[in-house]
PDB file of C-alpha atoms in Angstrom:
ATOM      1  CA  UNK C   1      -6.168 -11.382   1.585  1.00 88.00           C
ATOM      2  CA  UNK C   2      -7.647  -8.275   2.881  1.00 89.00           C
ATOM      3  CA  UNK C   3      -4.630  -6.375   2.434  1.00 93.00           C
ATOM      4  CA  UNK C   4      -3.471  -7.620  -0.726  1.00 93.00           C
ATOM      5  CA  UNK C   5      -7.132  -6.503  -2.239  1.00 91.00           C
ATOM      6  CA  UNK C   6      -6.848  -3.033   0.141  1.00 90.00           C
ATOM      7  CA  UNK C   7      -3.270  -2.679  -1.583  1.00 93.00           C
ATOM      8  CA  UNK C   8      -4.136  -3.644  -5.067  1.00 94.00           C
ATOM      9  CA  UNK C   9      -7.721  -1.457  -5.135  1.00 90.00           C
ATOM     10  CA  UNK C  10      -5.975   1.745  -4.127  1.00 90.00           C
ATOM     11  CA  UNK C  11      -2.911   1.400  -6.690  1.00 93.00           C
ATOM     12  CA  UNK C  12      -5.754   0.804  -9.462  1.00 93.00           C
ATOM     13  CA  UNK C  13      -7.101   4.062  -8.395  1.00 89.00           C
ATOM     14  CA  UNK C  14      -3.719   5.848  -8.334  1.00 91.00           C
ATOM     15  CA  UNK C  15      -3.878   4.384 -12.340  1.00 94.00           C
ATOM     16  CA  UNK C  16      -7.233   5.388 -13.181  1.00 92.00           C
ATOM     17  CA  UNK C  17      -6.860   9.138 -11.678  1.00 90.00           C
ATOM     18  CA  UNK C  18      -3.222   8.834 -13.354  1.00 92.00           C
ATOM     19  CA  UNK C  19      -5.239   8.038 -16.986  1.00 94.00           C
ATOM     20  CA  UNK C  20      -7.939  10.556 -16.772  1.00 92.00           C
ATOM     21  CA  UNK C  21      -5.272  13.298 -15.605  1.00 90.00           C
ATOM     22  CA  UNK C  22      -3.385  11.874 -18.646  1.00 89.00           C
ATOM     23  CA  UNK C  23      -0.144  11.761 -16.738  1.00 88.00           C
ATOM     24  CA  UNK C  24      -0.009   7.861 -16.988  1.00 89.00           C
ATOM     25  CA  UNK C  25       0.447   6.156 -20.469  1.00 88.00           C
ATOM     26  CA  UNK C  26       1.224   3.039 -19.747  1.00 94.00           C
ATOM     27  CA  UNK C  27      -0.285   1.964 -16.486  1.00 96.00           C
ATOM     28  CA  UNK C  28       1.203  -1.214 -14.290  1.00 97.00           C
ATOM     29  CA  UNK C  29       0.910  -2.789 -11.085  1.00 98.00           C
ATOM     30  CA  UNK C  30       4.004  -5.417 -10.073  1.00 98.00           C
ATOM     31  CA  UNK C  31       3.648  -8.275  -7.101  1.00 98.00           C
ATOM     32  CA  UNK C  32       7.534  -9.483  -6.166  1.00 98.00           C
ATOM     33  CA  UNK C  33       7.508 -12.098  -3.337  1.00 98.00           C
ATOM     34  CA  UNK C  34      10.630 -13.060  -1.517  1.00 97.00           C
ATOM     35  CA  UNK C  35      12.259 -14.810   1.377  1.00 97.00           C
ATOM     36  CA  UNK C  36      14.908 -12.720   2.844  1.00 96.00           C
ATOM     37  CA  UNK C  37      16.469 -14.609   6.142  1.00 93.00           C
ATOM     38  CA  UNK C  38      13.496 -15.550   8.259  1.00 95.00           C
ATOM     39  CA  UNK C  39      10.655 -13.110   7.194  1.00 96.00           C
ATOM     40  CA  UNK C  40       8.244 -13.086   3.949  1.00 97.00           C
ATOM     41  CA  UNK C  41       8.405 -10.213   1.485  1.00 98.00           C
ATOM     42  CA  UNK C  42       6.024  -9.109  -0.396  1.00 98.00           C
ATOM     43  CA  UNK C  43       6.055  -5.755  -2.857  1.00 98.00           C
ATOM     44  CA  UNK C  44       3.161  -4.124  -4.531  1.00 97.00           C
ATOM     45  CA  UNK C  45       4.261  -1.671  -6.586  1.00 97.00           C
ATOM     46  CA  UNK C  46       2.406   0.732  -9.229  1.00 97.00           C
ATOM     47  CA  UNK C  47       3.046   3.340 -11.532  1.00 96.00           C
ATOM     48  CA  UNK C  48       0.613   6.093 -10.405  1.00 92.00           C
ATOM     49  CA  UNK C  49      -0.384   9.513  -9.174  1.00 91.00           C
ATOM     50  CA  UNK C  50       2.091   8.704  -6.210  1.00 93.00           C
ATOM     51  CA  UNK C  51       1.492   9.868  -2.137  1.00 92.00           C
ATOM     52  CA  UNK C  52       1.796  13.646  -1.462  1.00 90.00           C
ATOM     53  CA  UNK C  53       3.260  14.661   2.040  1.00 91.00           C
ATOM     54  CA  UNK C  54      -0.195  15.786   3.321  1.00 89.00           C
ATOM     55  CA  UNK C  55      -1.555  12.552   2.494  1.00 88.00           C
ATOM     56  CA  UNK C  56       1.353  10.719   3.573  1.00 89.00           C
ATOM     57  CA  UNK C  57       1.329  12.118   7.271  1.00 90.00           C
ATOM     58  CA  UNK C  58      -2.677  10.363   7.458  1.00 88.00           C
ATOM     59  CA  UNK C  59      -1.845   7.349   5.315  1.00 87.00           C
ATOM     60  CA  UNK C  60      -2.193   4.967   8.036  1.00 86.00           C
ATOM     61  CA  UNK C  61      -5.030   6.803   9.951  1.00 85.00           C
ATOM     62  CA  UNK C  62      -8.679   5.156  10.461  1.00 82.00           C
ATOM     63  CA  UNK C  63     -11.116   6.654   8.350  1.00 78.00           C
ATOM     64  CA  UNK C  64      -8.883   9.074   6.751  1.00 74.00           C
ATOM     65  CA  UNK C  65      -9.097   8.820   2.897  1.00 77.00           C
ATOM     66  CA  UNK C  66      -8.553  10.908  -0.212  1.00 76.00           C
ATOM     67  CA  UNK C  67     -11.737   9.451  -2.075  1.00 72.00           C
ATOM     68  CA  UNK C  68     -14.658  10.778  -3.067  1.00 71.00           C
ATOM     69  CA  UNK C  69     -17.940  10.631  -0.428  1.00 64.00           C
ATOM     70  CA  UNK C  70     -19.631   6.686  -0.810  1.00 62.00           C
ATOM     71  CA  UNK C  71     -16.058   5.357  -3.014  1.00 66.00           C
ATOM     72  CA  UNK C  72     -14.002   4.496   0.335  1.00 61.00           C
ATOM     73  CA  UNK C  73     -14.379   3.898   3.967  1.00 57.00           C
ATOM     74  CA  UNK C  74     -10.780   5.266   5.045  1.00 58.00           C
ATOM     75  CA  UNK C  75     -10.466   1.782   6.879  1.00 65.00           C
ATOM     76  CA  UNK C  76      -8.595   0.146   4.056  1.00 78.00           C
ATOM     77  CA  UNK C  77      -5.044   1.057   5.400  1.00 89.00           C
ATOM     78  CA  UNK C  78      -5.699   1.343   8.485  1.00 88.00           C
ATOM     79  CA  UNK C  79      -6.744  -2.221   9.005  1.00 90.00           C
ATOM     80  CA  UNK C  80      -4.170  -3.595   6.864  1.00 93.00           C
ATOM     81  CA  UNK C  81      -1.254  -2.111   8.929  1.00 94.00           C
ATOM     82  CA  UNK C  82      -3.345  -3.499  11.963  1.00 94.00           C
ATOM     83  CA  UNK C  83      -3.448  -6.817  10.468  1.00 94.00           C
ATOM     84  CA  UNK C  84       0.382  -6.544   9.052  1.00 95.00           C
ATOM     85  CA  UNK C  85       1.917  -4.938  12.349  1.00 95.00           C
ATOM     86  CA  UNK C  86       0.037  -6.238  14.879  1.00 94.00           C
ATOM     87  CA  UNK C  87      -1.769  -9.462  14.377  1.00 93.00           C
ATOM     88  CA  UNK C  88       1.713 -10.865  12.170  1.00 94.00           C
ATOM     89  CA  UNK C  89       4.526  -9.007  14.127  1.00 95.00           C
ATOM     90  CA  UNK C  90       5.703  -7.555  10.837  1.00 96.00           C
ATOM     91  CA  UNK C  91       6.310  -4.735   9.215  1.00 97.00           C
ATOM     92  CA  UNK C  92       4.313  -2.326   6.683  1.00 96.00           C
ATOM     93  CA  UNK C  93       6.430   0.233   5.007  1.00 96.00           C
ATOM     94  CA  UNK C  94       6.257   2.752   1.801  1.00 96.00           C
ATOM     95  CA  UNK C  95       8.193   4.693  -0.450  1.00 96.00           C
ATOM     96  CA  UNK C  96       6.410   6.979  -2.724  1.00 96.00           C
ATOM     97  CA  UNK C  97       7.223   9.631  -5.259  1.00 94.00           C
ATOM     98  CA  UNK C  98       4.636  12.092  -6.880  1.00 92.00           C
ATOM     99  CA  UNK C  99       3.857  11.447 -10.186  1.00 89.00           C
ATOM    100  CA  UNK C 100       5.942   8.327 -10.352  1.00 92.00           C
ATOM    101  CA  UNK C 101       4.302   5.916  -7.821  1.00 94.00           C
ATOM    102  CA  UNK C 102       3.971   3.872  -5.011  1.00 96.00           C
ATOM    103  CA  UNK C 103       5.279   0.873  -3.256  1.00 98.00           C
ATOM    104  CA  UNK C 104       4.187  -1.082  -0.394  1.00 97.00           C
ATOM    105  CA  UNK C 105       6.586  -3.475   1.532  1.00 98.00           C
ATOM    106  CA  UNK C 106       5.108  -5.908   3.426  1.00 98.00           C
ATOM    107  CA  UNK C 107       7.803  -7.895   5.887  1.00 98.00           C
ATOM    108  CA  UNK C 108       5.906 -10.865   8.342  1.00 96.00           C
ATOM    109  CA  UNK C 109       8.106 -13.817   9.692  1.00 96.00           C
ATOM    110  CA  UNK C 110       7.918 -16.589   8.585  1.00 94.00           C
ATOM    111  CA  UNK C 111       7.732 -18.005  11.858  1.00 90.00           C
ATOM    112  CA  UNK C 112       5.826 -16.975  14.926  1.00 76.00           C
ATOM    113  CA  UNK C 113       7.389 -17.043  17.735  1.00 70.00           C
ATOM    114  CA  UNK C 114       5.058 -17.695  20.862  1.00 63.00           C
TER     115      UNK C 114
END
């Protein structure tokens, strides 16, 4: 849950900065799940300001985050690749594109092995 709320609170800010840049018209946010052989998918996807590269070399790093002082505690994605990567075994990927968006995959087995 923590990193479905982590993911879903930052795209909503890529939207909002998106609107009041007024580079985003029509603002979205998609959720695909999937089973692909034995691991769990899952996609969040938005339409937003996207990742730049400086950004994108951090992204992952504790307390490292774009937002203004008092908005965010730069733990966010750190934790949730903790969680993802280490606590699940799986795997917590990204492709972005400026000015079009971001998506995070999320792969965990289904199945832990022991």
């Amino acid at each position: 849950n923590q990193v479905f709320m982590s993911l879903l609170a930052n795209a909503i800010d890529a939207l909002e900065e998106g609107i009041e840049k007024n580079s985003i018209y029509d603002p979205w946010i998609r959720i695909v799940t999937e089973t692909i052989d034995d691991k769990a998918i899952i996609r969040i996807a938005d339409n937003g300001i996207g990742i730049n590269k400086e950004v994108s070399e951090r992204l992952f790093d504790p307390f490292f985050t774009t937002k203004e002082v008092g908005k965010g505690t730069g733990m966010g994605l750190a934790v949730s690749y903790q969680i993802i990567v280490d606590n699940h075994k799986g795997e917590f990927r990204y492709i972005s594109e400026l000015g079009k968006g971001t998506e995070f995959i999320i792969s965990i087995p289904l199945h832990m092995s022991f």
